[in-house]
Short mmCIF file of C-alpha atoms in Angstrom, two decimals:
data_model
loop_
_atom_site.label_atom_id
_atom_site.label_comp_id
_atom_site.label_asym_id
_atom_site.label_seq_id
_atom_site.Cartn_x
_atom_site.Cartn_y
_atom_site.Cartn_z
CA UNK A 1 76.64 130.16 88.25
CA UNK A 2 78.93 127.78 90.22
CA UNK A 3 77.75 124.48 91.56
CA UNK A 4 78.75 122.40 94.62
CA UNK A 5 78.97 118.68 93.99
CA UNK A 6 77.97 116.25 96.74
CA UNK A 7 80.50 113.28 96.82
CA UNK A 8 78.64 111.23 99.47
CA UNK A 9 75.53 111.42 101.50
CA UNK A 10 75.99 114.45 103.87
CA UNK A 11 74.21 117.09 105.75
CA UNK A 12 73.69 120.70 104.89
CA UNK A 13 73.98 122.25 108.41
CA UNK A 14 73.14 125.42 110.21
CA UNK A 15 76.59 125.33 111.88
CA UNK A 16 79.94 123.52 111.83
CA UNK A 17 78.94 121.38 114.81
CA UNK A 18 78.88 117.56 114.42
CA UNK A 19 75.79 116.51 112.58
CA UNK A 20 74.79 114.09 115.19
CA UNK A 21 74.50 116.87 117.76
CA UNK A 22 72.08 118.88 115.66
CA UNK A 23 68.25 118.46 115.51
CA UNK A 24 66.34 117.89 112.39
CA UNK A 25 65.60 121.55 111.96
CA UNK A 26 69.33 122.36 111.96
CA UNK A 27 70.38 120.01 109.15
CA UNK A 28 69.13 118.66 105.87
CA UNK A 29 70.22 115.41 104.27
CA UNK A 30 71.75 115.80 100.75
CA UNK A 31 72.34 112.64 98.72
CA UNK A 32 75.48 111.80 96.92
CA UNK A 33 75.49 112.87 93.25
CA UNK A 34 73.48 115.96 93.90
CA UNK A 35 74.69 119.15 92.30
CA UNK A 36 73.45 122.41 93.85
CA UNK A 37 73.92 125.91 92.40
CA UNK A 38 75.66 128.30 94.85
CA UNK A 39 76.03 132.07 95.09
CA UNK A 40 79.20 132.16 97.23
CA UNK A 41 81.44 130.10 99.52
CA UNK A 42 84.45 130.21 101.74
CA UNK A 43 86.31 127.76 104.09
CA UNK A 44 85.74 127.66 107.82
CA UNK A 45 86.90 125.01 110.30
CA UNK A 46 87.10 122.08 107.85
CA UNK A 47 83.78 123.11 106.30
CA UNK A 48 82.59 125.10 103.35
CA UNK A 49 80.31 128.00 104.42
CA UNK A 50 77.95 128.14 101.52
CA UNK A 51 75.09 130.39 100.29
CA UNK A 52 72.91 128.34 98.02
CA UNK A 53 70.80 129.68 95.23
CA UNK A 54 67.73 127.85 96.60
CA UNK A 55 66.68 126.91 100.12
CA UNK A 56 67.33 123.42 101.44
CA UNK A 57 64.75 122.39 103.90
CA UNK A 58 64.59 124.16 107.23
CA UNK A 59 68.33 125.22 107.02
CA UNK A 60 67.51 127.66 104.20
CA UNK A 61 70.08 129.02 101.86
CA UNK A 62 73.04 129.69 104.18
CA UNK A 63 74.81 126.77 105.84
CA UNK A 64 77.80 124.46 106.00
CA UNK A 65 79.12 121.27 104.35
CA UNK A 66 81.89 119.18 105.68
CA UNK A 67 84.72 119.92 103.09
CA UNK A 68 85.66 116.23 102.47
CA UNK A 69 82.09 115.47 101.37
CA UNK A 70 81.86 118.03 98.57
CA UNK A 71 83.63 119.68 95.69
CA UNK A 72 83.11 123.14 94.12
CA UNK A 73 83.39 123.92 90.44
CA UNK A 74 86.41 125.73 89.20
CA UNK A 75 85.88 129.48 88.41
CA UNK A 76 86.66 130.10 84.76
CA UNK A 77 86.41 133.84 84.24
CA UNK A 78 87.19 136.41 81.56
CA UNK A 79 87.15 140.27 81.77
CA UNK A 80 84.97 142.02 79.18
CA UNK A 81 86.17 145.65 78.69
CA UNK A 82 85.41 148.25 76.12
CA UNK A 83 89.06 149.23 75.82
CA UNK A 84 90.75 147.78 72.73
CA UNK A 85 87.73 145.46 72.26
CA UNK A 86 84.95 144.91 69.77
CA UNK A 87 82.73 142.56 71.78
CA UNK A 88 80.83 145.45 73.45
CA UNK A 89 80.36 147.56 70.43
CA UNK A 90 77.08 146.03 69.54
CA UNK A 91 74.47 143.72 71.08
CA UNK A 92 74.99 141.27 68.20
CA UNK A 93 78.73 141.20 69.03
CA UNK A 94 77.85 140.58 72.64
CA UNK A 95 75.56 137.78 71.78
CA UNK A 96 78.14 136.09 69.66
CA UNK A 97 80.83 136.54 72.28
CA UNK A 98 78.77 135.07 75.06
CA UNK A 99 77.81 132.09 72.95
CA UNK A 100 81.42 131.46 72.18
CA UNK A 101 82.51 131.72 75.85
CA UNK A 102 79.65 129.37 76.95
CA UNK A 103 80.56 126.79 74.28
CA UNK A 104 84.22 127.00 75.31
CA UNK A 105 83.35 126.31 78.96
CA UNK A 106 83.52 129.61 80.83
CA UNK A 107 81.28 130.24 83.78
CA UNK A 108 82.17 133.78 84.99
CA UNK A 109 82.07 137.24 83.34
CA UNK A 110 83.63 140.31 84.79
CA UNK A 111 81.77 143.01 82.83
CA UNK A 112 83.02 146.66 82.90
CA UNK A 113 80.36 149.00 84.26
CA UNK A 114 82.53 151.98 85.19
CA UNK A 115 85.12 153.54 82.87
CA UNK A 116 86.44 157.09 82.44
CA UNK A 117 83.87 158.70 84.64
CA UNK A 118 80.88 156.94 83.04
CA UNK A 119 78.79 153.96 84.07
CA UNK A 120 77.40 151.60 81.53
CA UNK A 121 74.08 151.01 83.21
CA UNK A 122 71.05 153.18 83.90
CA UNK A 123 72.05 155.49 86.75
CA UNK A 124 70.63 158.40 88.67
CA UNK A 125 73.89 158.89 90.50
CA UNK A 126 76.63 159.09 87.77
CA UNK A 127 76.86 160.28 84.24
CA UNK A 128 76.21 157.40 81.89
CA UNK A 129 75.90 156.59 78.22
CA UNK A 130 72.20 157.55 78.08
CA UNK A 131 73.03 161.20 78.82
CA UNK A 132 76.11 161.43 76.61
CA UNK A 133 76.52 162.22 73.01
CA UNK A 134 79.04 161.11 70.56
CA UNK A 135 81.20 164.21 70.81
CA UNK A 136 81.34 164.11 74.61
CA UNK A 137 82.51 160.50 74.60
CA UNK A 138 85.09 161.30 71.90
CA UNK A 139 86.81 163.73 74.26
CA UNK A 140 87.56 160.92 76.64
CA UNK A 141 88.18 158.32 74.11
CA UNK A 142 85.05 156.23 74.65
CA UNK A 143 83.46 154.41 71.74
CA UNK A 144 80.44 156.01 70.00
CA UNK A 145 78.80 152.60 69.80
CA UNK A 146 78.14 152.77 73.58
CA UNK A 147 75.84 155.79 73.33
CA UNK A 148 72.29 154.95 74.50
CA UNK A 149 73.03 151.42 75.58
CA UNK A 150 72.74 149.68 78.98
CA UNK A 151 75.53 147.05 78.72
CA UNK A 152 74.67 145.53 82.08
CA UNK A 153 71.10 145.03 81.13
CA UNK A 154 72.00 143.58 77.77
CA UNK A 155 74.36 140.94 79.14
CA UNK A 156 71.85 139.93 81.84
CA UNK A 157 69.12 139.58 79.22
CA UNK A 158 71.27 137.39 77.07
CA UNK A 159 72.29 135.30 79.92
CA UNK A 160 68.86 134.66 81.13
CA UNK A 161 67.26 134.21 77.69
CA UNK A 162 69.87 131.66 76.58
CA UNK A 163 70.02 130.06 80.03
CA UNK A 164 73.87 130.36 80.01
CA UNK A 165 73.99 130.66 83.72
CA UNK A 166 77.13 132.81 83.79
CA UNK A 167 78.14 134.43 87.09
CA UNK A 168 77.95 138.13 86.26
CA UNK A 169 80.32 140.37 88.28
CA UNK A 170 79.91 144.14 87.71
CA UNK A 171 83.47 145.37 87.35
CA UNK A 172 84.29 149.02 88.18
CA UNK A 173 87.42 149.02 86.02
CA UNK A 174 88.66 152.56 86.38
CA UNK A 175 88.28 152.59 90.11
CA UNK A 176 89.21 156.09 91.46
CA UNK A 177 90.70 157.22 88.07
CA UNK A 178 88.81 159.77 85.97
CA UNK A 179 90.10 161.52 82.85
CA UNK A 180 90.23 165.27 83.00
CA UNK A 181 87.78 165.73 80.12
CA UNK A 182 85.14 163.77 81.90
CA UNK A 183 82.04 165.77 83.18
CA UNK A 184 82.65 164.61 86.75
CA UNK A 185 85.97 166.59 86.89
CA UNK A 186 84.27 169.79 85.75
CA UNK A 187 81.36 169.27 88.12
CA UNK A 188 83.21 168.25 91.22
CA UNK A 189 86.87 169.42 91.00
CA UNK A 190 87.21 169.41 94.80
CA UNK A 191 86.55 165.69 94.89
CA UNK A 192 90.03 165.00 93.45
CA UNK A 193 93.49 164.65 95.03
CA UNK A 194 96.74 166.44 94.24
CA UNK A 195 100.12 164.90 93.99
CA UNK A 196 103.10 165.97 96.25
CA UNK A 197 104.13 168.15 93.33
CA UNK A 198 100.66 169.79 93.37
CA UNK A 199 99.55 168.27 90.09
CA UNK A 200 96.23 166.62 89.35
CA UNK A 201 97.61 163.66 87.39
CA UNK A 202 100.15 160.87 88.00
CA UNK A 203 103.15 160.95 85.65
CA UNK A 204 102.35 159.20 82.50
CA UNK A 205 98.62 158.25 82.76
CA UNK A 206 96.82 161.66 82.54
CA UNK A 207 94.08 160.77 84.93
CA UNK A 208 92.75 162.55 88.00
CA UNK A 209 92.04 160.55 91.21
CA UNK A 210 88.92 160.69 93.37
CA UNK A 211 89.71 161.25 97.02
CA UNK A 212 88.35 158.30 99.18
CA UNK A 213 88.85 160.51 102.32
CA UNK A 214 86.31 163.10 101.02
CA UNK A 215 82.82 162.55 102.47
CA UNK A 216 81.03 163.37 99.21
CA UNK A 217 83.15 160.88 97.29
CA UNK A 218 82.27 158.28 99.82
CA UNK A 219 78.63 159.02 99.38
CA UNK A 220 78.97 158.93 95.65
CA UNK A 221 80.49 155.46 95.76
CA UNK A 222 78.12 154.04 98.27
CA UNK A 223 75.16 155.37 96.26
CA UNK A 224 76.54 154.03 93.01
CA UNK A 225 77.15 150.54 94.39
CA UNK A 226 73.72 150.53 96.13
CA UNK A 227 72.10 151.46 92.84
CA UNK A 228 73.59 148.72 90.72
CA UNK A 229 73.23 146.00 93.33
CA UNK A 230 69.57 147.03 93.95
CA UNK A 231 68.51 147.41 90.25
CA UNK A 232 70.35 144.58 88.53
CA UNK A 233 70.42 140.78 88.96
CA UNK A 234 74.19 140.43 89.41
CA UNK A 235 76.33 138.06 91.45
CA UNK A 236 78.83 140.50 92.60
CA UNK A 237 80.82 143.74 92.44
CA UNK A 238 84.44 143.93 91.61
CA UNK A 239 86.99 146.66 92.47
CA UNK A 240 90.43 146.36 90.86
CA UNK A 241 93.94 147.79 91.13
CA UNK A 242 92.72 151.26 90.15
CA UNK A 243 90.71 151.57 93.32
CA UNK A 244 93.75 152.99 94.90
CA UNK A 245 95.61 155.98 96.25
CA UNK A 246 98.80 156.33 94.21
CA UNK A 247 101.83 156.36 96.61
CA UNK A 248 105.20 155.23 95.18
CA UNK A 249 106.34 154.88 91.66
CA UNK A 250 108.76 151.95 91.18
CA UNK A 251 111.66 152.92 88.99
CA UNK A 252 113.83 150.52 86.86
CA UNK A 253 116.79 150.79 89.22
CA UNK A 254 114.73 149.48 92.12
CA UNK A 255 114.17 152.81 93.89
CA UNK A 256 110.87 154.50 94.53
CA UNK A 257 109.76 157.99 93.46
CA UNK A 258 107.25 159.81 95.68
CA UNK A 259 106.80 162.99 93.55
CA UNK A 260 103.41 161.68 92.26
CA UNK A 261 102.19 160.41 95.59
CA UNK A 262 98.54 161.43 95.95
CA UNK A 263 96.67 163.09 98.77
CA UNK A 264 98.63 166.38 99.04
CA UNK A 265 95.75 168.66 98.43
CA UNK A 266 94.67 171.09 101.16
CA UNK A 267 91.53 169.22 102.04
CA UNK A 268 93.28 165.91 102.70
CA UNK A 269 96.25 167.52 104.56
CA UNK A 270 93.86 169.47 106.81
CA UNK A 271 91.79 166.41 107.56
CA UNK A 272 95.00 164.39 108.38
CA UNK A 273 96.21 167.03 110.75
CA UNK A 274 92.87 167.36 112.50
CA UNK A 275 92.48 163.64 112.98
CA UNK A 276 96.12 162.82 113.95
CA UNK A 277 97.54 166.02 115.27
CA UNK A 278 100.60 165.45 113.07
CA UNK A 279 102.72 167.86 111.07
CA UNK A 280 101.97 168.44 107.39
CA UNK A 281 103.38 165.72 105.14
CA UNK A 282 104.24 168.18 102.43
CA UNK A 283 107.88 168.31 103.61
CA UNK A 284 108.14 164.50 103.70
CA UNK A 285 105.99 162.57 101.19
CA UNK A 286 107.27 159.32 102.80
CA UNK A 287 105.90 160.18 106.25
CA UNK A 288 104.85 156.76 107.62
CA UNK A 289 101.88 158.13 109.59
CA UNK A 290 100.51 159.82 106.48
CA UNK A 291 100.94 156.62 104.45
CA UNK A 292 99.16 154.58 107.09
CA UNK A 293 96.35 157.16 107.49
CA UNK A 294 95.69 157.22 103.75
CA UNK A 295 95.70 153.43 103.59
CA UNK A 296 93.08 153.36 106.33
CA UNK A 297 90.94 155.84 104.37
CA UNK A 298 90.86 153.51 101.41
CA UNK A 299 90.03 150.67 103.73
CA UNK A 300 87.17 152.60 105.31
CA UNK A 301 85.68 153.12 101.87
CA UNK A 302 85.99 149.46 100.96
CA UNK A 303 84.39 148.64 104.29
CA UNK A 304 81.40 151.00 103.49
CA UNK A 305 81.03 149.42 100.02
CA UNK A 306 81.00 145.89 101.49
CA UNK A 307 78.33 146.93 104.05
CA UNK A 308 76.30 148.57 101.34
CA UNK A 309 76.33 145.50 99.21
CA UNK A 310 75.31 143.22 102.14
CA UNK A 311 72.49 145.56 103.19
CA UNK A 312 71.02 145.27 99.68
CA UNK A 313 71.62 141.61 98.80
CA UNK A 314 73.42 139.34 101.19
CA UNK A 315 74.40 136.90 98.48
CA UNK A 316 75.95 139.45 96.25
CA UNK A 317 79.70 139.29 96.70
CA UNK A 318 82.54 141.73 96.79
CA UNK A 319 85.39 140.59 94.61
CA UNK A 320 88.76 142.43 94.69
CA UNK A 321 91.21 142.24 91.72
CA UNK A 322 94.48 143.83 92.98
CA UNK A 323 98.17 143.54 92.15
CA UNK A 324 100.49 141.30 94.25
CA UNK A 325 100.54 142.56 97.87
CA UNK A 326 103.90 144.29 98.11
CA UNK A 327 103.35 146.47 95.09
CA UNK A 328 99.61 146.88 95.95
CA UNK A 329 100.48 148.35 99.37
CA UNK A 330 103.49 150.53 98.35
CA UNK A 331 102.18 151.70 95.02
CA UNK A 332 98.42 151.86 95.67
CA UNK A 333 97.96 151.83 99.52
CA UNK A 334 95.57 148.96 98.98
CA UNK A 335 96.14 146.39 101.74
CA UNK A 336 94.00 143.47 100.31
CA UNK A 337 95.61 141.05 102.91
CA UNK A 338 94.07 143.19 105.75
CA UNK A 339 90.78 143.40 103.89
CA UNK A 340 90.67 139.63 103.48
CA UNK A 341 91.40 139.04 107.15
CA UNK A 342 88.68 141.42 108.11
CA UNK A 343 86.19 139.59 106.04
CA UNK A 344 85.56 142.38 103.46
CA UNK A 345 86.68 140.31 100.43
CA UNK A 346 84.59 137.29 99.31
CA UNK A 347 86.68 136.64 96.20
CA UNK A 348 90.30 137.55 95.43
CA UNK A 349 91.09 137.78 91.77
CA UNK A 350 94.83 138.46 91.90
CA UNK A 351 96.48 139.99 88.85
CA UNK A 352 99.53 137.93 88.21
CA UNK A 353 100.52 139.35 84.83
CA UNK A 354 103.98 137.97 84.29
CA UNK A 355 105.96 137.29 81.10
CA UNK A 356 107.18 133.83 82.03
CA UNK A 357 106.43 130.84 84.20
CA UNK A 358 109.02 131.23 86.91
CA UNK A 359 107.98 134.80 87.76
CA UNK A 360 104.43 133.68 87.66
CA UNK A 361 105.11 130.87 90.12
CA UNK A 362 107.04 133.16 92.37
CA UNK A 363 103.95 135.27 92.86
CA UNK A 364 101.30 132.57 93.29
CA UNK A 365 103.52 130.70 95.81
CA UNK A 366 103.74 133.64 98.25
CA UNK A 367 102.58 133.02 101.75
CA UNK A 368 99.80 135.69 101.67
CA UNK A 369 98.36 134.16 98.49
CA UNK A 370 98.34 130.71 100.00
CA UNK A 371 96.70 132.05 103.13
CA UNK A 372 93.92 133.75 101.10
CA UNK A 373 93.41 130.52 99.08
CA UNK A 374 92.80 128.59 102.28
CA UNK A 375 89.96 131.02 103.27
CA UNK A 376 88.23 132.53 100.30
CA UNK A 377 87.84 131.64 96.64
CA UNK A 378 91.18 132.91 95.13
CA UNK A 379 91.33 133.28 91.45
CA UNK A 380 94.52 133.90 89.52
CA UNK A 381 94.35 136.56 86.92
CA UNK A 382 96.31 135.62 83.78
CA UNK A 383 97.25 138.20 81.11
CA UNK A 384 96.36 137.04 77.60
CA UNK A 385 97.85 139.98 75.95
CA UNK A 386 97.20 143.57 75.00
CA UNK A 387 96.15 144.91 71.61
CA UNK A 388 99.48 146.26 70.26
CA UNK A 389 101.11 143.52 68.12
CA UNK A 390 104.22 143.54 70.36
CA UNK A 391 102.12 142.99 73.59
CA UNK A 392 100.34 139.86 72.57
CA UNK A 393 100.84 136.60 74.48
CA UNK A 394 101.39 133.24 72.85
CA UNK A 395 99.02 130.47 73.84
CA UNK A 396 101.77 128.20 75.13
CA UNK A 397 102.47 130.64 78.02
CA UNK A 398 98.76 131.06 78.74
CA UNK A 399 98.28 127.36 78.90
CA UNK A 400 101.38 126.86 81.18
CA UNK A 401 100.21 129.59 83.62
CA UNK A 402 96.68 128.02 83.67
CA UNK A 403 98.18 124.65 84.50
CA UNK A 404 100.34 125.99 87.26
CA UNK A 405 97.28 127.66 88.76
CA UNK A 406 95.33 124.34 88.67
CA UNK A 407 98.13 122.33 90.25
CA UNK A 408 98.03 124.55 93.30
CA UNK A 409 94.26 124.09 93.87
CA UNK A 410 93.23 127.60 93.46
CA UNK A 411 89.50 128.36 93.08
CA UNK A 412 90.07 129.08 89.35
CA UNK A 413 91.50 131.56 86.90
CA UNK A 414 90.40 134.57 84.97
CA UNK A 415 91.79 135.78 81.63
CA UNK A 416 92.54 139.54 80.88
CA UNK A 417 91.01 140.06 78.54
CA UNK A 418 88.38 138.77 75.98
CA UNK A 419 89.80 140.34 72.93
CA UNK A 420 93.39 139.46 73.59
CA UNK A 421 92.35 135.92 74.29
CA UNK A 422 90.17 135.41 71.28
CA UNK A 423 90.52 138.28 68.76
CA UNK A 424 93.86 140.11 68.92
CA UNK A 425 96.28 137.13 69.00
CA UNK A 426 99.85 136.70 67.89
CA UNK A 427 100.34 136.55 64.09
CA UNK A 428 101.91 133.10 64.56
CA UNK A 429 98.54 131.67 65.59
CA UNK A 430 95.04 131.50 64.07
CA UNK A 431 91.87 132.19 65.95
CA UNK A 432 90.52 128.74 65.02
CA UNK A 433 93.57 126.92 66.36
CA UNK A 434 93.48 129.05 69.56
CA UNK A 435 89.83 128.25 70.15
CA UNK A 436 90.54 124.63 69.68
CA UNK A 437 93.32 124.49 72.21
CA UNK A 438 91.39 126.60 74.66
CA UNK A 439 88.40 124.23 74.39
CA UNK A 440 90.70 121.29 75.18
CA UNK A 441 91.84 123.02 78.45
CA UNK A 442 88.24 123.56 79.48
CA UNK A 443 86.71 120.37 78.11
CA UNK A 444 86.78 118.47 81.42
CA UNK A 445 85.13 119.51 84.67
CA UNK A 446 87.62 120.71 87.36
CA UNK A 447 86.89 121.01 91.03
CA UNK A 448 88.51 122.46 94.22
#
């Protein structure tokens, strides 16, 4: 859990009005040096709009602090995924991993709860590890060690028992992607989109894509989100770059290929024509009206998910972890800038996975990123490597990108992912040395 630190005697207020204009029931005096746990925050009119974990006098949990009077703790996150990872293969591994992260100084966990058509919590809505056998999971390359386990319940139990106070964000890693061998594909084949070439999969990745314009898909996602928010003590939901409609493939020569643009199935085209009166986009996959219409359909689903979360638990946040904006819109039809402006995003965890510092700086200095930073907690996602030996990242680059993030007063950073940060590291480093250097980075408190 994050904390807000009170720098001088100040008021927690029911509005952004001057404190002297408010009566005693509309403000509560908070003394300097106080540290209060918070569920969420954003900036508004020289104030922090804050939802506290506990009520403060007559103001309650939701209110405002003048921003010069307070500081918020830096978000220090890490993504926990079952792909190329050992941490989730047993509860003992999970216990050891969380203890290590706590000792190092992390405060936020993005835990995978949806992957390859399965959820890793008890669900009446979706297939999950409780109803799967080892052979079924093998077909979609999910680890047999996941059978019969509720990963979300396990991590919440450890967090509470050990009093680690991690923020736990339920991360729907695979978004709209589902592998063809998953039961959901066999059960609901009409839920999925086709490419412009009338294929089920995007070139190279082999996954089918759920159709966000389909009413039953919308109901599925809303029900799934409602279920996890209602039944588990989590701090937020996260959707990432796979919560998308594939549009353009970027080629090495700088051009774009639209052969694998999604949404060219008969259901989607018919709906598009009924709602817009337009011609079929089959003859022109770059049709601007069709691009905008599909982008809006994805936005409508994000809007539904946000409203569902708030109806269940107002202090549970919606976090989005997309790619940089230009690529996100053209490749994935995910306009996170518009979502942020509409108030649908309460945390932006931007994936800035770049191989050097200059290209990293170029992304985090873009105007849309700065604008988001001035409004909502904006976390910079830093790639710590992938499992193959030639895809691992040296700590010097990780440290440099972390420092660049801090120098720009972002809300914090998140490392992708646990195992490439602490297990599968370059052969030129040792795990002990990396942990020591990481502990030095996180040794002192940082505020925004």
